[in-house]
PDB file of C-alpha atoms in Angstrom:
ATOM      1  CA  UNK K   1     -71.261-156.282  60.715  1.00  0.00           C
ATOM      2  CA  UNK K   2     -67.764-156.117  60.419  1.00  0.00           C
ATOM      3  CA  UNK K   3     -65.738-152.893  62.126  1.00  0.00           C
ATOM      4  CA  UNK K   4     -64.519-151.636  58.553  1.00  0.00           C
ATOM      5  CA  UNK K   5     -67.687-150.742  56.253  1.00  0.00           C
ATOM      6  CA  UNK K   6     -68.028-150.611  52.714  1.00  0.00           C
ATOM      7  CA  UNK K   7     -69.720-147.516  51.073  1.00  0.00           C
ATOM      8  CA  UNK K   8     -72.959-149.386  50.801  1.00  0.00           C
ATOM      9  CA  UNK K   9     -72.736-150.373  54.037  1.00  0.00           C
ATOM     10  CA  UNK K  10     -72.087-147.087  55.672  1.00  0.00           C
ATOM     11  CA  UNK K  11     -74.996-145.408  53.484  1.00  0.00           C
ATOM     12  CA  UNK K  12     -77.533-148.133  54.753  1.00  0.00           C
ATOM     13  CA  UNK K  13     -76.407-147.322  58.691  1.00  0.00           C
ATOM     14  CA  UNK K  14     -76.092-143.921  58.093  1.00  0.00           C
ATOM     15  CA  UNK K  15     -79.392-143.701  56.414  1.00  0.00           C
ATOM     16  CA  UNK K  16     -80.878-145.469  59.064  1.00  0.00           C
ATOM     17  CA  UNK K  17     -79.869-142.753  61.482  1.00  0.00           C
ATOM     18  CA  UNK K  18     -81.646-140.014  60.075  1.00  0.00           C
ATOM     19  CA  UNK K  19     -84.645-141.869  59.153  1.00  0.00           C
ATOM     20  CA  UNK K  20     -84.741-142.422  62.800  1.00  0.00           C
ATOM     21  CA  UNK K  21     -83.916-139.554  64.506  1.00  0.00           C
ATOM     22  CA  UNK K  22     -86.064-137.432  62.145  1.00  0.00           C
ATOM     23  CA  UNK K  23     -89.884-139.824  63.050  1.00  0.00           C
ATOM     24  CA  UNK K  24     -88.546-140.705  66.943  1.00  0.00           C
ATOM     25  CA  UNK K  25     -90.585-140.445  69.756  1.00  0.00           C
ATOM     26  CA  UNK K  26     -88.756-139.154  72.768  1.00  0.00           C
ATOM     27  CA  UNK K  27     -89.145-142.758  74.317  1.00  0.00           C
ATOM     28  CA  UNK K  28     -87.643-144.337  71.466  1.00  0.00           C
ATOM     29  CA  UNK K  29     -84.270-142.131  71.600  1.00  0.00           C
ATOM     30  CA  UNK K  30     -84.168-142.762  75.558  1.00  0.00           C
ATOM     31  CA  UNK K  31     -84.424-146.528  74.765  1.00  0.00           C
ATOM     32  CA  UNK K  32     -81.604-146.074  72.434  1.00  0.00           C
ATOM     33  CA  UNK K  33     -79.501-145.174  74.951  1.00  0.00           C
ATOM     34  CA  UNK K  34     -80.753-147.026  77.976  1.00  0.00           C
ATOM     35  CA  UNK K  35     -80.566-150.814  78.511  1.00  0.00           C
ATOM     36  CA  UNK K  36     -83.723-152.614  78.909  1.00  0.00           C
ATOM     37  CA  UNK K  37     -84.649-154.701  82.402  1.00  0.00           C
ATOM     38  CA  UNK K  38     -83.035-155.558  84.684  1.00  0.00           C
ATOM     39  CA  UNK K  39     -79.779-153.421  83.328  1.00  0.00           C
ATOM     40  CA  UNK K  40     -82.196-150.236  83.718  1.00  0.00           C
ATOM     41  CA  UNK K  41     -79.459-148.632  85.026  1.00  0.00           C
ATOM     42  CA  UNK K  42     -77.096-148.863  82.311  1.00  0.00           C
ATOM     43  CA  UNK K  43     -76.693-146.409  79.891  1.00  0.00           C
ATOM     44  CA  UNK K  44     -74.436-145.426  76.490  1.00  0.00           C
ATOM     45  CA  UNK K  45     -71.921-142.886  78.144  1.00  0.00           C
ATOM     46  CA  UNK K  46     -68.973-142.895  74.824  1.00  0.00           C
ATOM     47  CA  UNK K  47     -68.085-145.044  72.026  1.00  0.00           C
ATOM     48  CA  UNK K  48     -64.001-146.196  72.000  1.00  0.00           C
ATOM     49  CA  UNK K  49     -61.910-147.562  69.700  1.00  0.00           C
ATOM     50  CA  UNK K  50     -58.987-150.069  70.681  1.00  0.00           C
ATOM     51  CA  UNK K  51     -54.959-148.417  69.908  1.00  0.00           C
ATOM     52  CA  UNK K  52     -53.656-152.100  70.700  1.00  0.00           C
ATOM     53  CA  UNK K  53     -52.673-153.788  67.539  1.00  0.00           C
ATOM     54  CA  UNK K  54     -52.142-157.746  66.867  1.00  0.00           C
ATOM     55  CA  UNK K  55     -51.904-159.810  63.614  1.00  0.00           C
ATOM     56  CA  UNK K  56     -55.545-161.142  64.120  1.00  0.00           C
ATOM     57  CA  UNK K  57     -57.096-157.656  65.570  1.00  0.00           C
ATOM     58  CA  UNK K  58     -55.567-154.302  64.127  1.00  0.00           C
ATOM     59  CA  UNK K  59     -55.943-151.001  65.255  1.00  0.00           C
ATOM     60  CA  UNK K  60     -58.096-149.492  62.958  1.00  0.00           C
ATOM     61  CA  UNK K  61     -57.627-146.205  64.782  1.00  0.00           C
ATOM     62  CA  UNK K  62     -54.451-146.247  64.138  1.00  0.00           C
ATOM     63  CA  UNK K  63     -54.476-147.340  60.799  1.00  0.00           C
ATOM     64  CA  UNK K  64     -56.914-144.211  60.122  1.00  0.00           C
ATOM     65  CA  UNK K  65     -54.543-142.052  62.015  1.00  0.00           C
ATOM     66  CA  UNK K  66     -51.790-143.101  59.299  1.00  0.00           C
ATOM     67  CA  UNK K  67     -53.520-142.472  56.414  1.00  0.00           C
ATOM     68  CA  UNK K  68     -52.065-139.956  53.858  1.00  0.00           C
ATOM     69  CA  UNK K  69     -52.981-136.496  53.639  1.00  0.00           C
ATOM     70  CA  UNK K  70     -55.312-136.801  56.699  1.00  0.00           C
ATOM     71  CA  UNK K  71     -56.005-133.423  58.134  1.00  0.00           C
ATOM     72  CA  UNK K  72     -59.503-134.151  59.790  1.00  0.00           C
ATOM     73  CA  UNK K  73     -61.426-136.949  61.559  1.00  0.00           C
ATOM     74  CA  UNK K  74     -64.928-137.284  60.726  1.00  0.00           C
ATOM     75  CA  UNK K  75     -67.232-138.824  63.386  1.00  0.00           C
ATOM     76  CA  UNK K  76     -71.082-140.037  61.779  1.00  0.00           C
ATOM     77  CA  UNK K  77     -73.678-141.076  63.633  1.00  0.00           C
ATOM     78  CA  UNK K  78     -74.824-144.346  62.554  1.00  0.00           C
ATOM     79  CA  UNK K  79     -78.236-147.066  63.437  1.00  0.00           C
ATOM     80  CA  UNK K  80     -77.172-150.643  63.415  1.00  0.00           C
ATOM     81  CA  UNK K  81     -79.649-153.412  63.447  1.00  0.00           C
ATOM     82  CA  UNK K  82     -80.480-154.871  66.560  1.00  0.00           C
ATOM     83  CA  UNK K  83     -78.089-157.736  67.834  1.00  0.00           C
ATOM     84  CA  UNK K  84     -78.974-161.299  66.907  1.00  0.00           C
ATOM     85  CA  UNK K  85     -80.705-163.748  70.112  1.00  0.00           C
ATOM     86  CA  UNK K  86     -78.366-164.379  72.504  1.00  0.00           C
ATOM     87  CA  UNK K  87     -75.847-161.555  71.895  1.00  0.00           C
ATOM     88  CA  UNK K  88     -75.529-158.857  74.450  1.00  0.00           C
ATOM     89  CA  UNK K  89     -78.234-156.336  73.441  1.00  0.00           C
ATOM     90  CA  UNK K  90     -78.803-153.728  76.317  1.00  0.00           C
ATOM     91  CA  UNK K  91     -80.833-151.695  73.694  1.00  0.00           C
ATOM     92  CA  UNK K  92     -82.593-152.070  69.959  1.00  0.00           C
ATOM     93  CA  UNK K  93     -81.401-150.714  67.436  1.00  0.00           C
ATOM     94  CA  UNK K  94     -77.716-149.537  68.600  1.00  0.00           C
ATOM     95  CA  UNK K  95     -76.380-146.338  68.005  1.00  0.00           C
ATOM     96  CA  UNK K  96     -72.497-146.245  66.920  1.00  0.00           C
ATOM     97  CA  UNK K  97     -70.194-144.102  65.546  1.00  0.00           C
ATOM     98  CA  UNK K  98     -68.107-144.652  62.359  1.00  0.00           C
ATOM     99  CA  UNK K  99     -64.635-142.341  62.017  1.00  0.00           C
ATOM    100  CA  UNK K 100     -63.102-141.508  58.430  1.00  0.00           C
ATOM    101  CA  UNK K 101     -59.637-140.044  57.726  1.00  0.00           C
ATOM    102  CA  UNK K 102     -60.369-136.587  55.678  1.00  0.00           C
ATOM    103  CA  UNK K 103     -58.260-134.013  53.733  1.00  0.00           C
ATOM    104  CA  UNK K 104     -58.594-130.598  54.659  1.00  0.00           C
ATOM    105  CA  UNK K 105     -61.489-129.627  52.387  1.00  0.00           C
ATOM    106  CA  UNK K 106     -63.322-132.651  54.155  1.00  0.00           C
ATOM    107  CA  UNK K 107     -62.665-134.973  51.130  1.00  0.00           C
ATOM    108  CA  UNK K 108     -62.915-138.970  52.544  1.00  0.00           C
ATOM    109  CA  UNK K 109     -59.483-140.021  52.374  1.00  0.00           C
ATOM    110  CA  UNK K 110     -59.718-143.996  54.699  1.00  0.00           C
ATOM    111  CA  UNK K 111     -62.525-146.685  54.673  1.00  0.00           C
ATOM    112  CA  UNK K 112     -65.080-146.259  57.280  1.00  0.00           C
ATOM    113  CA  UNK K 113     -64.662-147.319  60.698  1.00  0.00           C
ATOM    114  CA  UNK K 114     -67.153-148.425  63.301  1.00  0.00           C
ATOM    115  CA  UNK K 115     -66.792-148.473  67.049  1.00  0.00           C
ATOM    116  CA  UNK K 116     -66.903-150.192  70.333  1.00  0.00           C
ATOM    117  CA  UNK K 117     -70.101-148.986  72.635  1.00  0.00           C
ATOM    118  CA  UNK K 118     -69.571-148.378  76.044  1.00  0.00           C
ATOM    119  CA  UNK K 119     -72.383-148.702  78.567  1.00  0.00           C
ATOM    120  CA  UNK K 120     -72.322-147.738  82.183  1.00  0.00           C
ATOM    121  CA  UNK K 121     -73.885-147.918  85.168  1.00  0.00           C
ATOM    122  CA  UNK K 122     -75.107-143.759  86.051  1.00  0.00           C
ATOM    123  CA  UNK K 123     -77.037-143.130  88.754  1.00  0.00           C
ATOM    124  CA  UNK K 124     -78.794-139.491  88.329  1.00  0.00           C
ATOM    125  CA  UNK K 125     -76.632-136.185  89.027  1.00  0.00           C
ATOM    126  CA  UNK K 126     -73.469-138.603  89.235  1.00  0.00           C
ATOM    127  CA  UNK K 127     -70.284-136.125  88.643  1.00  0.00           C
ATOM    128  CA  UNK K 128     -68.118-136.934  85.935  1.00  0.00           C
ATOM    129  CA  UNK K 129     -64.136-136.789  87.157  1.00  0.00           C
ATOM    130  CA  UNK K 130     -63.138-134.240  84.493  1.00  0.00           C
ATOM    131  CA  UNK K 131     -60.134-132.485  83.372  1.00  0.00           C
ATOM    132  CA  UNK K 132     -57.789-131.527  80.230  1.00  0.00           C
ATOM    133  CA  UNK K 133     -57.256-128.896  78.066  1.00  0.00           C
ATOM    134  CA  UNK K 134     -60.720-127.869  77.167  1.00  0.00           C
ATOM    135  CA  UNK K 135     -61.716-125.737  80.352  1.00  0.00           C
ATOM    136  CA  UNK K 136     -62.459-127.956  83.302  1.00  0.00           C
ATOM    137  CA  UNK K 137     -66.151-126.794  83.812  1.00  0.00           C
ATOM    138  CA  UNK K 138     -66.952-126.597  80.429  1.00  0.00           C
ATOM    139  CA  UNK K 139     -66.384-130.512  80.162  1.00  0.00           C
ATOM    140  CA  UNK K 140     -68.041-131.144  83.461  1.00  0.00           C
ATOM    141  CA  UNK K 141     -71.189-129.531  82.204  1.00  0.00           C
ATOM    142  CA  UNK K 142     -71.201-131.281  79.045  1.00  0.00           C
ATOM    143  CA  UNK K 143     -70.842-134.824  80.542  1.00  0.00           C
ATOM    144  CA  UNK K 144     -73.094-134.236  83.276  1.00  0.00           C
ATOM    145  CA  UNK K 145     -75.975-133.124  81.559  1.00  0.00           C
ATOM    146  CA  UNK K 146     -75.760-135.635  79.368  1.00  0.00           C
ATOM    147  CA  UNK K 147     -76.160-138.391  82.473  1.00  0.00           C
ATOM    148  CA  UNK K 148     -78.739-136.142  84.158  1.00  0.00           C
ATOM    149  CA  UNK K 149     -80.998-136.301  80.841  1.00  0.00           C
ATOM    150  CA  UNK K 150     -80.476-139.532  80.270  1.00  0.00           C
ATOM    151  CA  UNK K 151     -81.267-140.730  84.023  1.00  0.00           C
ATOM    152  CA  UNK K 152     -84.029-138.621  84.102  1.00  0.00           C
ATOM    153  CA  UNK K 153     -85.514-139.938  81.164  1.00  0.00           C
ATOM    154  CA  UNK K 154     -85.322-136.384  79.272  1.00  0.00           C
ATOM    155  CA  UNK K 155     -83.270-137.998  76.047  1.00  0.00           C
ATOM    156  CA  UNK K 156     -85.543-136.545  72.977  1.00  0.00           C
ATOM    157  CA  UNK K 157     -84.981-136.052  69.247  1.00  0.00           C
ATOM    158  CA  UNK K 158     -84.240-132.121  69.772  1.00  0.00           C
ATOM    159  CA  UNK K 159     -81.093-132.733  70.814  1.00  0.00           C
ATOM    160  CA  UNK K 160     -79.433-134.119  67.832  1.00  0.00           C
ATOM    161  CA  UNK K 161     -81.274-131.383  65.491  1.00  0.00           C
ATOM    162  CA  UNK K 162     -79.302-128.507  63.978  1.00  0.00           C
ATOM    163  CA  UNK K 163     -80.991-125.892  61.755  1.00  0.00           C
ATOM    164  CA  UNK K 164     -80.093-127.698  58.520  1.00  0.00           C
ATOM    165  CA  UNK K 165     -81.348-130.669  59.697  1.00  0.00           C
ATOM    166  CA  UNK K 166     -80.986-133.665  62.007  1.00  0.00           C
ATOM    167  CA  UNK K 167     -77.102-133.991  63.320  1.00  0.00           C
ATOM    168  CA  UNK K 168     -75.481-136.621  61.748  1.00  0.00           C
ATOM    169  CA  UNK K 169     -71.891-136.158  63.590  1.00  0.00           C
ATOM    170  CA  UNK K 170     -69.161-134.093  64.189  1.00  0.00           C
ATOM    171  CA  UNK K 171     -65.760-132.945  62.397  1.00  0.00           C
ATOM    172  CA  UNK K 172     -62.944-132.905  64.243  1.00  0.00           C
ATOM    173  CA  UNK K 173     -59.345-131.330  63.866  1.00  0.00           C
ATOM    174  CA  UNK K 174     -57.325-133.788  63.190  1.00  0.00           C
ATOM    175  CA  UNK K 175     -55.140-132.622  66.521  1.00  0.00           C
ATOM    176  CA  UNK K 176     -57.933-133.532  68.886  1.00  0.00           C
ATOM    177  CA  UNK K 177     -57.573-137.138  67.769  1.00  0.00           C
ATOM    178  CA  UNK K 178     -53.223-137.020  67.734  1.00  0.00           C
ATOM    179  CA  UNK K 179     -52.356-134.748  71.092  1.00  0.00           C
ATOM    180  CA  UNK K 180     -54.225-137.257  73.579  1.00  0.00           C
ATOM    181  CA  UNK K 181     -51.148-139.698  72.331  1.00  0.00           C
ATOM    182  CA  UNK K 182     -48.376-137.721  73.002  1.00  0.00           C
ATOM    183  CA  UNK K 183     -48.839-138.537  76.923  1.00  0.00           C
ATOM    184  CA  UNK K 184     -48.891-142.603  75.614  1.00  0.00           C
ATOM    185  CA  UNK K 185     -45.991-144.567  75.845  1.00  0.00           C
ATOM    186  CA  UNK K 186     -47.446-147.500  74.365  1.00  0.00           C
ATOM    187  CA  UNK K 187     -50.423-148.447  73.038  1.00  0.00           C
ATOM    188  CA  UNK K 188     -51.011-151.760  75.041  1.00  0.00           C
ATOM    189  CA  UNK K 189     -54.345-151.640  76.587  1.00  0.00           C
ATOM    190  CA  UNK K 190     -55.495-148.283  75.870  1.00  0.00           C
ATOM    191  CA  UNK K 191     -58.623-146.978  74.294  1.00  0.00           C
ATOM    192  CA  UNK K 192     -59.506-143.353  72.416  1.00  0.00           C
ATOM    193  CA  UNK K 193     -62.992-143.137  74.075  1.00  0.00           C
ATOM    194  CA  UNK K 194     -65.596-140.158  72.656  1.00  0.00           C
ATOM    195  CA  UNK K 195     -68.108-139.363  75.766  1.00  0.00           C
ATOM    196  CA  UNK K 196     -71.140-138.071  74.949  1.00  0.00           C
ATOM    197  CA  UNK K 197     -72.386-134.553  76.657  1.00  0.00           C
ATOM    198  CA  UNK K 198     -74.970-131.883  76.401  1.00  0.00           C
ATOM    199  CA  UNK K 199     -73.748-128.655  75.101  1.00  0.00           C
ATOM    200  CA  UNK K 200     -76.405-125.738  76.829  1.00  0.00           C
ATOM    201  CA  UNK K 201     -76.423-122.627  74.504  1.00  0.00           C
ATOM    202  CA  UNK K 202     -78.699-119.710  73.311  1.00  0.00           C
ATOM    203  CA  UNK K 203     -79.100-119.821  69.666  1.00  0.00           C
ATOM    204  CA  UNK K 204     -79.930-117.028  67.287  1.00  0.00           C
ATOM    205  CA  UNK K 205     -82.171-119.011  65.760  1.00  0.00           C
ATOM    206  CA  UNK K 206     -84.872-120.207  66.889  1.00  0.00           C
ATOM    207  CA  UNK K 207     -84.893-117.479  69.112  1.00  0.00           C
ATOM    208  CA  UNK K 208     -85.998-118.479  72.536  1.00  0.00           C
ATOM    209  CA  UNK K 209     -84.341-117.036  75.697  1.00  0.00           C
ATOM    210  CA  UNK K 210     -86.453-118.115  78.422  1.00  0.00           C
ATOM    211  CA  UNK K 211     -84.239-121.438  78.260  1.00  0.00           C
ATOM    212  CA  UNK K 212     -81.112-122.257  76.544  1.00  0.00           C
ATOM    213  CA  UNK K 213     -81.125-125.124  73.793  1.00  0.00           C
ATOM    214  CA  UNK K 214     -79.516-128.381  74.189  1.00  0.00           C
ATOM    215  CA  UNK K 215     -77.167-130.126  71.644  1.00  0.00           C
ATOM    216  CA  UNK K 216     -75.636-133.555  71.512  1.00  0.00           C
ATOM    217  CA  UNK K 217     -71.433-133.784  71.169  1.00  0.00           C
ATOM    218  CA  UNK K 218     -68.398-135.736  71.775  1.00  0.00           C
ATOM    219  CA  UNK K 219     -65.378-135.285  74.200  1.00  0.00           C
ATOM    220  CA  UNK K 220     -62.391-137.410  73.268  1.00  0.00           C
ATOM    221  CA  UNK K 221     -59.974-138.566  75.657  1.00  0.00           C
ATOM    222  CA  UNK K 222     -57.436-141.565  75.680  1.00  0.00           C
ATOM    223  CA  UNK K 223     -57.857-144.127  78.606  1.00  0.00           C
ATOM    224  CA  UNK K 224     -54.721-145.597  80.208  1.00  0.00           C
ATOM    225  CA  UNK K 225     -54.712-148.672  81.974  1.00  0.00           C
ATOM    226  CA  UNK K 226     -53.505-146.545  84.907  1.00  0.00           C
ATOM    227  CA  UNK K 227     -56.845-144.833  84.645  1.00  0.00           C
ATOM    228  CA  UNK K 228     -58.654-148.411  85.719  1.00  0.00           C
ATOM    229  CA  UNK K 229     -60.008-146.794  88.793  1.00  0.00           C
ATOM    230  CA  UNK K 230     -62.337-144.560  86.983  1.00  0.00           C
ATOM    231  CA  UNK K 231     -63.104-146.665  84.256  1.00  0.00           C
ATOM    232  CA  UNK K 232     -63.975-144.348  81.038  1.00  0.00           C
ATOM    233  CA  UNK K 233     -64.275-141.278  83.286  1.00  0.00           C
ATOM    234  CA  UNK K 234     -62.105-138.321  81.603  1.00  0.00           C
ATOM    235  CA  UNK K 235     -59.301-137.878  84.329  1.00  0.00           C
ATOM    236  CA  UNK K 236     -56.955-137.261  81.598  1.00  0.00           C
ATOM    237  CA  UNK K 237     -56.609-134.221  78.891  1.00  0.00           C
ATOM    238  CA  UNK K 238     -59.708-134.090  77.243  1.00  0.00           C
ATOM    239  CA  UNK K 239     -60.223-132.541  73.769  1.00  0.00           C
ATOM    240  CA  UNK K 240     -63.378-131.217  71.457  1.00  0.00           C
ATOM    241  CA  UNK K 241     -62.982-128.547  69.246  1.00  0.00           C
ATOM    242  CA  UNK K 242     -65.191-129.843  66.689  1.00  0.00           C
ATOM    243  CA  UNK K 243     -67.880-128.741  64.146  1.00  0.00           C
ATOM    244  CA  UNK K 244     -71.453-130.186  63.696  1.00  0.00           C
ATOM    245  CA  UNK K 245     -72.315-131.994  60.534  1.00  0.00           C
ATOM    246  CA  UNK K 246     -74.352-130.716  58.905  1.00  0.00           C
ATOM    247  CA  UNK K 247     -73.626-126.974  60.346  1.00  0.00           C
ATOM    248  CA  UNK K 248     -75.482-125.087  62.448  1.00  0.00           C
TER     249      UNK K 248
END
């Protein structure tokens, strides 16, 4: 499938999400996101998308970014198929994310864009190197209890639910995408990545206070190629003030 998706397209992905997350077992999502033998210990940590731009291979971050009128970022969860025999397939089907340029009433503005996935080795209670402009714990508990459920084989469908339904992404200010690029002086080599992390919360409803609930979101930060030490790890500013879609 290529990276930019017609509307048809997107629907059939996107459709294929919730159809999936709303009938999965909780071994099914933890398959998902962890690769099969003998890569057992490799596991979907972000999705990225590529700010380098040649004739042959655009940006299509930044060609989203430049798109008039754009006042949000959209980020939808989406199910592709699995990869064909002989393509690298560390798990069936493959969870992406596809970003849209909206107005400020959320009105789709740019085609639809899909992204890279990012798999990494995680060995259980591994610390995330953390740091940015959302608090510094606040990020380090996201991130790390997203490795600790997924190395621990507690990845379930409960965690991308909402009250109005299964989660089907985020929203984003369109500043949490643009202020990670101010510290770039070029583009060559760098990647936006979104990590995944756990947010831990008490709800008012359900009501349950003997534990907190767990949600699914995204942290985006920009990787440098000065950053190669720590791979994808968010050493730099780090950014998520976004809204669940559907709310709540």
């Amino acid at each position: 499938m290529e990276k930019i998706l017609t509307q048809s397209e997107f629907d059939t992905v996107a459709a294929a999400w919730t159809n999936f997350i709303q009938g999965a077992s909780p071994a099914e999502v933890q398959a998902l996101f962890q690769a099969s033998a003998p890569a057992i210990n490799q596991y979907q940590v972000s999705a990225s998308f590529g700010l380098t731009s040649t004739p042959t291979d655009p940006s299509y971050l930044v060609a989203m970014l430049s798109t008039p009128g754009i006042a949000q970022v959209a980020a939808r969860f989406v199910l592709l198929p699995p990869a064909e025999v002989g393509v690298d397939k560390p798990a069936a089907p493959r969870f992406r994310l596809v970003l849209y340029a909206a107005d400020q009433r959320g009105a789709r503005l740019s085609a639809y864009y899909q992204s890279d996935a990012n798999w990494q080795t995680v060995e259980p209670q591994q610390l995330a190197a953390v740091g940015g402009l959302v608090p510094y714990n606040l990020i380090k508990g996201w991130l790390n209890g997203w490795t600790t459920a997924a190395t621990t084989q507690q990845l379930r469908p409960a965690l991308f639910a909402t009250s109005y339904g299964p989660l089907q992404g985020y929203n984003f200010d369109l500043g949490d995408f643009l202020d990670p690029l101010f510290a770039a002086k070029t583009f060559t080599n760098q990647r936006l990545f979104l990590r995944f992390g756990l947010k831990a919360y008490y709800p008012a409803y359900p009501e349950s206070l003997a534990a907190p609930a767990q949600t699914f979101g995204l942290v985006v930060r920009l990787y440098s190629p000065s950053d190669e030490a720590d791979g994808d790890e968010l050493s730099g500013p780090s950014y998520d003030m976004s809204k669940p879609y559907p709310p709540g």
